[in-house]
PDB file of C-alpha atoms in Angstrom:
ATOM      1  CA  MET A   1     -11.685-188.709  18.400  1.00 61.00           C
ATOM      2  CA  HIS A   2     -15.468-188.529  18.505  1.00 68.00           C
ATOM      3  CA  THR A   3     -17.203-186.896  15.585  1.00 73.00           C
ATOM      4  CA  LEU A   4     -19.948-184.369  16.131  1.00 70.00           C
ATOM      5  CA  GLY A   5     -22.490-186.878  14.812  1.00 76.00           C
ATOM      6  CA  GLU A   6     -21.365-189.533  17.303  1.00 78.00           C
ATOM      7  CA  VAL A   7     -21.613-187.121  20.226  1.00 75.00           C
ATOM      8  CA  LYS A   8     -25.053-185.943  19.069  1.00 78.00           C
ATOM      9  CA  ALA A   9     -26.293-189.532  18.700  1.00 81.00           C
ATOM     10  CA  HIS A  10     -24.888-190.385  22.131  1.00 75.00           C
ATOM     11  CA  CYS A  11     -26.659-187.439  23.770  1.00 78.00           C
ATOM     12  CA  ASP A  12     -29.888-188.032  21.822  1.00 82.00           C
ATOM     13  CA  GLY A  13     -29.899-191.558  23.260  1.00 79.00           C
ATOM     14  CA  GLY A  14     -30.363-190.102  26.731  1.00 80.00           C
ATOM     15  CA  ALA A  15     -26.777-189.667  27.914  1.00 78.00           C
ATOM     16  CA  ASP A  16     -25.850-186.476  29.756  1.00 80.00           C
ATOM     17  CA  THR A  17     -22.075-186.882  29.479  1.00 80.00           C
ATOM     18  CA  VAL A  18     -19.438-187.943  26.973  1.00 77.00           C
ATOM     19  CA  THR A  19     -16.168-189.551  28.019  1.00 81.00           C
ATOM     20  CA  LEU A  20     -13.092-188.094  26.325  1.00 79.00           C
ATOM     21  CA  THR A  21      -9.704-189.668  25.947  1.00 83.00           C
ATOM     22  CA  ARG A  22      -6.651-187.826  27.242  1.00 86.00           C
ATOM     23  CA  ALA A  23      -5.611-186.899  23.683  1.00 86.00           C
ATOM     24  CA  GLU A  24      -9.076-185.500  22.898  1.00 83.00           C
ATOM     25  CA  TRP A  25      -9.073-183.451  26.100  1.00 83.00           C
ATOM     26  CA  GLU A  26      -5.583-182.078  25.371  1.00 86.00           C
ATOM     27  CA  SER A  27      -6.554-181.127  21.808  1.00 86.00           C
ATOM     28  CA  ILE A  28      -9.578-179.228  23.134  1.00 83.00           C
ATOM     29  CA  CYS A  29      -7.374-177.460  25.704  1.00 84.00           C
ATOM     30  CA  ALA A  30      -4.854-176.542  22.996  1.00 86.00           C
ATOM     31  CA  VAL A  31      -7.600-174.886  20.958  1.00 85.00           C
ATOM     32  CA  LEU A  32      -8.914-173.053  24.026  1.00 84.00           C
ATOM     33  CA  ARG A  33      -5.415-171.797  24.938  1.00 84.00           C
ATOM     34  CA  SER A  34      -5.192-170.059  21.578  1.00 82.00           C
ATOM     35  CA  TYR A  35      -8.229-167.950  22.570  1.00 82.00           C
ATOM     36  CA  CYS A  36      -6.903-166.960  25.997  1.00 83.00           C
ATOM     37  CA  ALA A  37      -5.432-163.502  26.495  1.00 83.00           C
ATOM     38  CA  THR A  38      -2.881-162.424  29.042  1.00 84.00           C
ATOM     39  CA  GLY A  39      -3.620-159.548  31.386  1.00 86.00           C
ATOM     40  CA  LYS A  40      -1.391-157.288  29.293  1.00 90.00           C
ATOM     41  CA  GLN A  41      -3.220-158.175  26.062  1.00 88.00           C
ATOM     42  CA  ARG A  42      -6.563-157.561  27.764  1.00 88.00           C
ATOM     43  CA  ARG A  43      -5.436-154.148  29.064  1.00 91.00           C
ATOM     44  CA  GLU A  44      -4.109-153.196  25.624  1.00 89.00           C
ATOM     45  CA  ALA A  45      -7.440-154.153  24.059  1.00 88.00           C
ATOM     46  CA  GLU A  46      -9.323-152.093  26.669  1.00 90.00           C
ATOM     47  CA  HIS A  47      -7.046-149.076  26.063  1.00 87.00           C
ATOM     48  CA  GLU A  48      -7.567-149.375  22.308  1.00 85.00           C
ATOM     49  CA  THR A  49     -11.339-149.570  22.815  1.00 86.00           C
ATOM     50  CA  GLU A  50     -11.239-146.419  24.961  1.00 84.00           C
ATOM     51  CA  ARG A  51      -9.096-144.640  22.356  1.00 79.00           C
ATOM     52  CA  VAL A  52     -11.563-145.513  19.617  1.00 80.00           C
ATOM     53  CA  LYS A  53     -14.452-144.276  21.782  1.00 79.00           C
ATOM     54  CA  ARG A  54     -12.611-140.978  22.413  1.00 75.00           C
ATOM     55  CA  ILE A  55     -11.845-140.248  18.779  1.00 75.00           C
ATOM     56  CA  ALA A  56     -15.130-141.451  17.267  1.00 80.00           C
ATOM     57  CA  ARG A  57     -17.108-138.209  17.695  1.00 77.00           C
ATOM     58  CA  PRO A  58     -14.354-135.752  16.614  1.00 78.00           C
ATOM     59  CA  VAL A  59     -13.492-137.913  13.603  1.00 83.00           C
ATOM     60  CA  TRP A  60     -17.157-138.170  12.620  1.00 83.00           C
ATOM     61  CA  ARG A  61     -17.521-134.387  12.812  1.00 85.00           C
ATOM     62  CA  ALA A  62     -14.339-133.869  10.778  1.00 87.00           C
ATOM     63  CA  CYS A  63     -15.509-136.348   8.130  1.00 88.00           C
ATOM     64  CA  ALA A  64     -18.879-134.615   7.814  1.00 90.00           C
ATOM     65  CA  ARG A  65     -17.286-131.160   7.589  1.00 90.00           C
ATOM     66  CA  THR A  66     -14.652-132.323   5.088  1.00 91.00           C
ATOM     67  CA  SER A  67     -17.207-134.043   2.868  1.00 91.00           C
ATOM     68  CA  ARG A  68     -19.340-130.873   2.815  1.00 93.00           C
ATOM     69  CA  HIS A  69     -16.285-128.826   1.891  1.00 91.00           C
ATOM     70  CA  MET A  70     -15.288-131.353  -0.796  1.00 91.00           C
ATOM     71  CA  ARG A  71     -18.772-131.250  -2.351  1.00 91.00           C
ATOM     72  CA  TRP A  72     -18.662-127.451  -2.345  1.00 92.00           C
ATOM     73  CA  ALA A  73     -15.180-127.359  -3.944  1.00 90.00           C
ATOM     74  CA  ILE A  74     -16.128-129.857  -6.640  1.00 88.00           C
ATOM     75  CA  ALA A  75     -19.372-128.005  -7.370  1.00 90.00           C
ATOM     76  CA  CYS A  76     -17.504-124.702  -7.740  1.00 89.00           C
ATOM     77  CA  SER A  77     -14.808-126.060 -10.040  1.00 85.00           C
ATOM     78  CA  PRO A  78     -15.577-129.597 -11.228  1.00 79.00           C
ATOM     79  CA  HIS A  79     -12.485-129.910 -13.418  1.00 83.00           C
ATOM     80  CA  ALA A  80      -9.742-128.913 -10.978  1.00 86.00           C
ATOM     81  CA  VAL A  81      -9.388-128.959  -7.221  1.00 86.00           C
ATOM     82  CA  SER A  82      -6.322-127.228  -5.834  1.00 88.00           C
ATOM     83  CA  THR A  83      -3.624-129.197  -4.068  1.00 89.00           C
ATOM     84  CA  GLY A  84      -3.938-126.836  -1.106  1.00 90.00           C
ATOM     85  CA  LEU A  85      -7.525-127.891  -0.541  1.00 90.00           C
ATOM     86  CA  VAL A  86      -6.621-131.572  -0.632  1.00 90.00           C
ATOM     87  CA  ILE A  87      -3.816-130.975   1.892  1.00 91.00           C
ATOM     88  CA  GLU A  88      -6.228-129.007   4.094  1.00 91.00           C
ATOM     89  CA  TRP A  89      -8.768-131.861   4.017  1.00 90.00           C
ATOM     90  CA  GLU A  90      -6.108-134.413   4.885  1.00 90.00           C
ATOM     91  CA  MET A  91      -4.806-132.315   7.798  1.00 90.00           C
ATOM     92  CA  ARG A  92      -8.313-131.734   9.107  1.00 89.00           C
ATOM     93  CA  LEU A  93      -8.923-135.487   9.213  1.00 87.00           C
ATOM     94  CA  ARG A  94      -5.520-136.197  10.780  1.00 86.00           C
ATOM     95  CA  HIS A  95      -6.008-133.569  13.488  1.00 84.00           C
ATOM     96  CA  ALA A  96      -9.449-134.953  14.288  1.00 81.00           C
ATOM     97  CA  MET A  97      -7.720-138.028  15.710  1.00 76.00           C
ATOM     98  CA  THR A  98      -5.947-135.866  18.288  1.00 75.00           C
ATOM     99  CA  VAL A  99      -8.267-135.905  21.271  1.00 65.00           C
ATOM    100  CA  ARG A 100      -8.809-132.963  23.570  1.00 66.00           C
ATOM    101  CA  TRP A 101     -10.085-133.451  27.118  1.00 67.00           C
ATOM    102  CA  GLN A 102     -13.233-131.538  26.193  1.00 67.00           C
ATOM    103  CA  ASP A 103     -14.071-134.267  23.665  1.00 63.00           C
ATOM    104  CA  LEU A 104     -14.545-136.844  26.412  1.00 66.00           C
ATOM    105  CA  PRO A 105     -18.051-137.374  27.787  1.00 66.00           C
ATOM    106  CA  PRO A 106     -18.711-135.606  31.131  1.00 71.00           C
ATOM    107  CA  GLY A 107     -18.678-138.799  33.237  1.00 73.00           C
ATOM    108  CA  HIS A 108     -15.582-140.316  31.615  1.00 67.00           C
ATOM    109  CA  PRO A 109     -12.874-141.242  34.161  1.00 69.00           C
ATOM    110  CA  GLY A 110     -10.114-139.806  31.961  1.00 64.00           C
ATOM    111  CA  ARG A 111     -11.676-136.348  31.807  1.00 65.00           C
ATOM    112  CA  ARG A 112      -9.828-133.732  33.818  1.00 62.00           C
ATOM    113  CA  PRO A 113     -11.715-131.503  36.243  1.00 60.00           C
ATOM    114  CA  ARG A 114     -12.148-127.905  35.019  1.00 59.00           C
ATOM    115  CA  GLY A 115      -9.741-126.458  37.612  1.00 53.00           C
ATOM    116  CA  ARG A 116      -6.650-128.158  36.155  1.00 48.00           C
TER     117      ARG A 116
END
């Protein structure tokens, strides 16, 4: 198998191509196959990307609101924060990941028209 230095020296000498053996070509193809995705994997990745885009704004708002409330609670009683408040903060953050149709941007294809 050619080393990177050999290929670089070959190309620096004026050559435009490098001849590979069958084994070298197959090893390159094996590495490339590991990076290929099936149509199903690609669709799943696209759906996950869309899900992350949908929940990003509501989660950001919930994080900002929760952190303000946490600062206020700690400032009011620095030695003890009630369990109820902690549960409320956790639920607020969990519910922020539930997306409503209104959270989608106006031009988003998944957004329902107002009449439905």
